[in-house]
Coordinates of C-alpha atoms in Angstrom, one line a residue:
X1 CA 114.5 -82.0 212.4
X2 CA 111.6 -83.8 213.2
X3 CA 110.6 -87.2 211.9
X4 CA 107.4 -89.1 211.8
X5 CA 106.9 -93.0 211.9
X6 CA 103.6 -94.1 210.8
X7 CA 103.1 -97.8 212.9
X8 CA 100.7 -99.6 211.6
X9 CA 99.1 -102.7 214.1
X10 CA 97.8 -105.3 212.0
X11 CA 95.6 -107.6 214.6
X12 CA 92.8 -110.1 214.0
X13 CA 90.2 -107.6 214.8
X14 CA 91.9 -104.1 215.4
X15 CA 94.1 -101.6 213.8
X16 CA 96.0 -99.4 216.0
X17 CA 98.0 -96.5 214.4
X18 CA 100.7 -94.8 216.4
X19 CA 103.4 -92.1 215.7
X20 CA 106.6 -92.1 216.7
X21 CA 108.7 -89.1 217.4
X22 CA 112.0 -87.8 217.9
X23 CA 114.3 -89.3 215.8
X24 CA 116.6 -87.1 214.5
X25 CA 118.0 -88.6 210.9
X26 CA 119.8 -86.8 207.9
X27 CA 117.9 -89.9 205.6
X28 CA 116.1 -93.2 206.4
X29 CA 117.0 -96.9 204.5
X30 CA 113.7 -98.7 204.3
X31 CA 113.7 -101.6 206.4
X32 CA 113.7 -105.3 204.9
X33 CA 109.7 -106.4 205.8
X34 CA 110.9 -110.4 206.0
X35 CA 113.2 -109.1 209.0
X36 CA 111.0 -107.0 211.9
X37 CA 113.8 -104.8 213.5
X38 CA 115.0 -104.7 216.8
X39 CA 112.4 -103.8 219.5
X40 CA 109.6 -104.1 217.2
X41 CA 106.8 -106.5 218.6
X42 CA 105.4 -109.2 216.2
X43 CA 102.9 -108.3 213.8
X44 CA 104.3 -104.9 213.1
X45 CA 105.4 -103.1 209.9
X46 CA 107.5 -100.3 210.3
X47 CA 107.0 -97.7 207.1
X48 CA 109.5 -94.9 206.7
X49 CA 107.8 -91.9 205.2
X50 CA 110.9 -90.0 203.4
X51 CA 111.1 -86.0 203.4
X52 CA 110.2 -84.9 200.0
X53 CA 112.3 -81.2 200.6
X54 CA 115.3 -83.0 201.2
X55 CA 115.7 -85.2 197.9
X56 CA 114.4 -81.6 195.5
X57 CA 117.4 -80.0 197.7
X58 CA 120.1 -82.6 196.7
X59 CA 118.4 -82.9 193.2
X60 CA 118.8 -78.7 192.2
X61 CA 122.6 -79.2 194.2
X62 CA 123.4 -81.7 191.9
X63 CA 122.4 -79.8 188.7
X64 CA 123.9 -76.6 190.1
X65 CA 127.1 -78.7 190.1
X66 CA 126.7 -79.9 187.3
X67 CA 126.2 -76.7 185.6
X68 CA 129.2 -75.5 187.1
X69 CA 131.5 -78.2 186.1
X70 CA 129.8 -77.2 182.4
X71 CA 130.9 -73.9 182.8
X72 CA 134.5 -74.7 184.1
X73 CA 134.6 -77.0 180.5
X74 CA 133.4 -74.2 178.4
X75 CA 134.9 -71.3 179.8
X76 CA 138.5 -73.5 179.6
X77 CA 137.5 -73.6 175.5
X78 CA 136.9 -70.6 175.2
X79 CA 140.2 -69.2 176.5
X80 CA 142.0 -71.8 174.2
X81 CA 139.9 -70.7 171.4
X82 CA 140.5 -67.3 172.4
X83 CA 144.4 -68.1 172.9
X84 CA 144.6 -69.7 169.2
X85 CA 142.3 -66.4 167.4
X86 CA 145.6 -63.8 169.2
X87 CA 148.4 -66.3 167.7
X88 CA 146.7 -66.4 164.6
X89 CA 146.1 -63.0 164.4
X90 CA 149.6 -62.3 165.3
X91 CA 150.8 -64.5 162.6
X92 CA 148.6 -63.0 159.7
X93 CA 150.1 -59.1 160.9
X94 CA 153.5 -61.0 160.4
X95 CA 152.6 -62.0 157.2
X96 CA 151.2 -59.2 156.1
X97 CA 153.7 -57.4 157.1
X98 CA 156.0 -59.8 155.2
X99 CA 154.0 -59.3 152.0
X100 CA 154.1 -55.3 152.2
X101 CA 157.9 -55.6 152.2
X102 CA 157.9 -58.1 149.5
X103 CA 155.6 -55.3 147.4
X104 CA 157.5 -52.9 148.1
X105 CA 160.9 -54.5 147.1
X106 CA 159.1 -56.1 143.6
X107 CA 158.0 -52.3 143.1
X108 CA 161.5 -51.5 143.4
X109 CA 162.9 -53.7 141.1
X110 CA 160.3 -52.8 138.4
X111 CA 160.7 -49.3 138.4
X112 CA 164.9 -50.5 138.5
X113 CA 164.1 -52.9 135.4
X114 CA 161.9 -50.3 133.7
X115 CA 164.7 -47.2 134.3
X116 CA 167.5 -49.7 133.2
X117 CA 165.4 -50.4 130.1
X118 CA 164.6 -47.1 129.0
X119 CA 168.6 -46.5 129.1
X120 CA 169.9 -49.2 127.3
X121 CA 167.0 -48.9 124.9
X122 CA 167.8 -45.4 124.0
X123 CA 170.9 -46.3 123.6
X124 CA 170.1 -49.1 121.0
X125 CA 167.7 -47.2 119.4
X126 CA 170.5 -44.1 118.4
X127 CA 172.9 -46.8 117.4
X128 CA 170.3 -49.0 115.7
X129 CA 170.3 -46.2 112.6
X130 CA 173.6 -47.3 111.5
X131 CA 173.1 -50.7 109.1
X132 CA 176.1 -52.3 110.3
X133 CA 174.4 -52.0 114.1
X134 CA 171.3 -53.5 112.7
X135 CA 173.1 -56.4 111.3
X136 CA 174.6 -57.2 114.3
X137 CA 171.3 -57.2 115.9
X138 CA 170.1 -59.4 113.4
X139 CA 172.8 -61.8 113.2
X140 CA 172.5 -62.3 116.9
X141 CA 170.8 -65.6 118.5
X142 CA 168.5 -63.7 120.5
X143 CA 167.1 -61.4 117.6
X144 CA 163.5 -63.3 117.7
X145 CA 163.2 -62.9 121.2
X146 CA 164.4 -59.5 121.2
X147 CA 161.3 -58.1 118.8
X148 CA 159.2 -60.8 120.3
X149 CA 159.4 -59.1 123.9
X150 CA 159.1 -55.4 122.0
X151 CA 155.8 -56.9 120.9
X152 CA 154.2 -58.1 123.9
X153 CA 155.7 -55.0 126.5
X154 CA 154.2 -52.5 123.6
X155 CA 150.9 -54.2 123.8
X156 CA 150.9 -54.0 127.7
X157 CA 152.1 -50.9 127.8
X158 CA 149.1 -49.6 125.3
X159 CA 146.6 -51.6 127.5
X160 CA 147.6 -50.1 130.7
X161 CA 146.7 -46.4 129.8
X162 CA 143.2 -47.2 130.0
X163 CA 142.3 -43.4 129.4
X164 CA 144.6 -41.8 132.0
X165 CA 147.4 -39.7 131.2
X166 CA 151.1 -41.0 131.5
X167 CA 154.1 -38.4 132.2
X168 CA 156.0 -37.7 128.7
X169 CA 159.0 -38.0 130.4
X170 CA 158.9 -41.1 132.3
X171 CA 161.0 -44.2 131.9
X172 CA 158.4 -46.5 131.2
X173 CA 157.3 -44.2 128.2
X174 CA 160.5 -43.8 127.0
X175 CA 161.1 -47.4 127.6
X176 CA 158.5 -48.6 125.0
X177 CA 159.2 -45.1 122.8
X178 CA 162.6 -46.3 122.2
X179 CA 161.7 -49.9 121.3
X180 CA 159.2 -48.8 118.7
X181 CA 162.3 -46.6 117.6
X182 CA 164.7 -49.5 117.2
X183 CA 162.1 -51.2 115.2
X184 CA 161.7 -48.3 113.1
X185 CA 165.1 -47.8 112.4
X186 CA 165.1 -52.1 111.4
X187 CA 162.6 -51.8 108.7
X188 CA 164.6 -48.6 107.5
X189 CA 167.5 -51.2 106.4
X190 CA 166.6 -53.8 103.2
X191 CA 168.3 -56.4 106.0
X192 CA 165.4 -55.3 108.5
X193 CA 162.7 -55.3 106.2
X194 CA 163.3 -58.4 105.0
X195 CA 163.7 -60.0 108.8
X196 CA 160.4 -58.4 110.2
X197 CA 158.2 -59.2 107.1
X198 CA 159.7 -63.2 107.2
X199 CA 160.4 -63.8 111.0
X200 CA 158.4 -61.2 113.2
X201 CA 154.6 -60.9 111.6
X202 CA 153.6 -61.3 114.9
X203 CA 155.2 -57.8 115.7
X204 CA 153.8 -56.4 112.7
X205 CA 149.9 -57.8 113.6
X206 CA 150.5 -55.8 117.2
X207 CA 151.7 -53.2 115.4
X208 CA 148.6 -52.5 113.4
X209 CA 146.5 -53.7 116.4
X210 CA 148.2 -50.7 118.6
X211 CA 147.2 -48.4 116.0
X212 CA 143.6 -49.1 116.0
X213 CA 143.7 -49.5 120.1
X214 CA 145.0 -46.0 120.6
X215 CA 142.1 -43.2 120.2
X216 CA 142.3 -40.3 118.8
X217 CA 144.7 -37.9 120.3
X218 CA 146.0 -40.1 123.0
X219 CA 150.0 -41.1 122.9
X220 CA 150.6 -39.5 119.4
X221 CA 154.5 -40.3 120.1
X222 CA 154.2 -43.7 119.7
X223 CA 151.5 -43.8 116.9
X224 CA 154.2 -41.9 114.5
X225 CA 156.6 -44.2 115.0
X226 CA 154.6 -47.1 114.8
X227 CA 152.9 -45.7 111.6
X228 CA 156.9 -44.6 110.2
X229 CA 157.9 -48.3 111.0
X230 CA 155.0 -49.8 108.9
X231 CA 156.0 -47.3 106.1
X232 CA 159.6 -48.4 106.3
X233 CA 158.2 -52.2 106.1
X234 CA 155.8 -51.5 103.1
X235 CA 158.8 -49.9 101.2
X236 CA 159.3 -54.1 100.8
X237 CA 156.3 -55.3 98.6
X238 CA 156.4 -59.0 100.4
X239 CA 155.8 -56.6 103.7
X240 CA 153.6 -54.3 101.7
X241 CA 151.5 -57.0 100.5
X242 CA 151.1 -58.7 104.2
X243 CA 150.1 -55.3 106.1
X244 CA 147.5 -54.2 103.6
X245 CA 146.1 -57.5 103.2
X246 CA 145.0 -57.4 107.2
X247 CA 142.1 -57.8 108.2
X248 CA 140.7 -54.1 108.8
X249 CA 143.9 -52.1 107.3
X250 CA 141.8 -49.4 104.9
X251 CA 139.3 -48.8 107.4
X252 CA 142.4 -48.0 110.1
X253 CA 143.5 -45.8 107.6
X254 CA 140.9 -43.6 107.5
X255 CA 140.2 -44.1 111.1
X256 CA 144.2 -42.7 111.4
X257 CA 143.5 -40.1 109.4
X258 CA 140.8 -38.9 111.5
X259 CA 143.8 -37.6 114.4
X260 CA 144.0 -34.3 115.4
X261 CA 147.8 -34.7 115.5
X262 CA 149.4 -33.1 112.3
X263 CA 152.1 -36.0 112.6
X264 CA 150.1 -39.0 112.6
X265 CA 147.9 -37.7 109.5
X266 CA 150.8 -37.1 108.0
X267 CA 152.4 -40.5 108.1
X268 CA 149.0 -42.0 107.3
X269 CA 149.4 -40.5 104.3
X270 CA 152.6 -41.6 103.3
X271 CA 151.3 -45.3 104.1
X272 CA 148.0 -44.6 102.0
X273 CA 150.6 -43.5 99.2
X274 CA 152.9 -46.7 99.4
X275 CA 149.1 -48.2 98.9
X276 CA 148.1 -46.2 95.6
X277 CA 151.7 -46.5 94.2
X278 CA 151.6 -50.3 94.4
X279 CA 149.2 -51.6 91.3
X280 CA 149.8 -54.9 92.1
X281 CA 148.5 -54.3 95.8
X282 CA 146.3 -51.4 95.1
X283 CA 143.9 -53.8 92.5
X284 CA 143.6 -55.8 95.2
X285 CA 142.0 -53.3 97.3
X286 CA 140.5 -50.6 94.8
X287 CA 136.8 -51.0 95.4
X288 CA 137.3 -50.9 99.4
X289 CA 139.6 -47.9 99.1
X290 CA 137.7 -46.0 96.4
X291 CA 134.0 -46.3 98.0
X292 CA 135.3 -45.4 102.1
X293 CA 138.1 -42.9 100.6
X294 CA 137.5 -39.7 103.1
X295 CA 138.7 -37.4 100.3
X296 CA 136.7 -34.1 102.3
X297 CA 139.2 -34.9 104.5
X298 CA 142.6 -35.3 102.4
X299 CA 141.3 -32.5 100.6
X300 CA 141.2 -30.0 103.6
X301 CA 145.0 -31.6 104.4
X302 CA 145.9 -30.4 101.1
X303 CA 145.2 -26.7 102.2
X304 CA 147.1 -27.0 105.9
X305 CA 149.5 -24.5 107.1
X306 CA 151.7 -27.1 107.9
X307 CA 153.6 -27.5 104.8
X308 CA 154.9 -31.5 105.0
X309 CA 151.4 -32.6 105.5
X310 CA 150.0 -29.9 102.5
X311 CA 152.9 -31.1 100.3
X312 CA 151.9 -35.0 100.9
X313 CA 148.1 -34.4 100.8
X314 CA 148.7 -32.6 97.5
X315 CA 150.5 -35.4 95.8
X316 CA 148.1 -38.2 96.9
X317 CA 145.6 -36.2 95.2
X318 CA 147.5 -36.0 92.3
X319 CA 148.3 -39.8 92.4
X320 CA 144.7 -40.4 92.9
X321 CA 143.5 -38.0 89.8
X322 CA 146.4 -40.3 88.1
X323 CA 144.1 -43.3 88.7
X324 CA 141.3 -42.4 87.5
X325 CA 142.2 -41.5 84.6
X326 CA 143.8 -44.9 83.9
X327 CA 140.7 -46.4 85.0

C-alpha cells in the first residue's frame, strides 16, 4: 500500500513542497513537532496524512463484533428461556395429570357416598314407620344434624335439576326420596310432630320452599311426600299454625293445585282441608283464602275419574259450603 508524506519547507522566503513515497505502514503515530525526527533537516514539519478507508474498515469490524457478541448473549437467553417454558410445561401436564386423577377418584367417592346413602336411607326410611324406631331416632344426639343435613342435600338436590331430567331409578334420587320419606314417616308419630314443629323449622321453611321451586310436572315423587309430610306436621296445630302462617303458603296452595299429577292435587287438598277444619287458623286466613280460592278448579277435581282425589275434592266442597253458611 502506498503512502504519501506531505513535507512542507518553511524558509524565510520560499516554500518547497515534496512527497515522499514508499513507505509501506499498516498505521502512522503522528510525530511530536517539539522533536524533528531522525534524518529530518531543520526547519521541517513532517505531517502524516492518515487513510480514511482504513479507520471506516476497523470501525464496521468492531460493530460487526459487537453485534455478534449481542447475538451470542441473546441467543444464550433465549435457549434458557426456552429451556424453562419445556420444564414448565412439563410440570403443568404433570399436574394436570395429577388433578384428572384426583377428579376422577372425588367422582368416585361421590357416586360411593351417594349409592351408600340411598341404601342406608331406604333402609331407615322402612324402619322409620314403626314409632319405637322413630324414638330412637329422636332420642339420639345427632337427631338435629340428622334433619338438618336432609334439609340442605334436599335443597341441592332440587337446585341441581335445573330443567333436565334425572333417571327415576338412580341412587341420588332415591337418596333424597328416602330422606323426605323418613321425614314423612317422623311427623306421622305425635313424638315427630312435636320434634320437627319445636327443633327443625328450618326443615320445614325448605320444605315449603322445595314446593314452590319445583314446577309443574317436574319430580312429582318428591312433591307428594313433601306435601304428605307437611300434612302429617299440620295434624299438630302448634305445626299447623307455623306452616300456614308462611309467608306465601295460600298462594302455593293454589299454585300446587295447578299440577297435572293426580297425586300432588290430591295431597294439596288434604292440606287445604287441615286449613278449613282449623277455625282458629282458618280466621286468620279467611279473606286471603276466600278471594284467590280456584274453586273452577276444585270443582272439576270433584268430577275426576280418579276416585281418592273425587272423594277429597267433594268433601272440601262440602266443608267449604259448611262455611258459608256459618258466616
Amino acid at each position: 500500500m502506498l503512502i504519501f508524506y506531505l513535507v512542507v519547507f518553511y524558509s524565510s522566503s520560499l516554500m518547497k513542497l515534496s512527497f515522499c513515497r514508499n513507505i509501506n505502514h499498516s498505521y502512522f503515530k503522528p510525530l511530536d513537532l517539539a522533536t524533528p525526527s531522525a534524518g529530518s533537516p531543520p526547519g521541517l514539519l513532517v505531517v502524516s496524512i492518515f487513510p480514511l478507508g482504513n479507520l471506516d474498515l476497523e470501525r464496521k469490524e468492531q460493530e460487526v463484533e459487537q453485534l455478534r457478541t449481542d447475538c451470542a448473549h441473546f441467543r444464550a437467553r433465549l435457549e434458557a428461556v426456552q429451556a424453562d417454558s419445556l420444564r414448565e410445561k412439563k410440570e403443568k401436564l404433570a399436574l394436570r395429570q395429577q388433578l384428572n386423577e384426583a377428579k376422577q377418584q372425588l367422582l368416585q367417592q361421590a357416586e360411593y357416598c351417594t349409592e351408600m346413602g340411598a341404601a342406608a336411607c331406604t333402609l331407615l326410611w322402612g324402619v322409620s314407620s314403626s314409632e319405637d324406631v322413630v324414638k330412637a331416632i329422636l332420642g339420639g344426639e345427632k337427631a338435629l344434624k340428622f334433619f338438618s343435613i336432609t334439609g340442605q342435600t334436599m335443597e341441592s338436590f332440587v337446585k341441581s335439576l335445573d330443567g333436565d331430567v334425572k333417571e327415576l331409578d338412580s341412587d341420588e334420587n332415591q337418596f333424597v326420596f328416602a330422606l323426605a320419606g323418613i321425614v314423612t314417616n317422623v311427623a306421622a308419630i305425635a313424638c315427630g310432630r312435636e320434634f320437627l314443629v319445636n327443633s327443625s323449622r328450618a326443615l320445614l321453611d325448605t320444605v315449603l320452599q322445595l314446593l314452590g321451586d319445583l314446577r309443574p310436572g317436574q319430580c312429582t315423587k318428591l312433591k307428594v311426600l313433601l306435601l304428605m309430610s307437611l300434612y302429617n306436621v299440620s295434624i299438630n296445630l302448634k305445626g299447623l299454625k307455623y306452616i300456614s302462617e308462611s309467608p306465601g303458603f295460600i298462594p302455593l296452595l293454589w299454585w300446587l293445585l295447578s299440577d297435572p299429577d293426580t297425586e300432588v292435587c290430591l295431597h294439596t287438598l288434604r292440606l287445604v282441608q287441615s286449613v278449613v277444619l282449623e277455625p282458629e287458623v282458618f280466621s286468620k286466613s279467611a279473606s286471603e283464602f276466600r278471594s284467590s280460592l280456584p274453586l273452577q278448579r276444585i270443582v272439576a277435581m270433584a268430577k275426576s275419574r280418579n276416585p281418592h282425589l273425587q272423594t277429597v275434592a267433594q268433601e272440601l266442597l262440602e266443608d267449604l259450603r259448611a262455611l258459608e253458611r256459618d258466616a
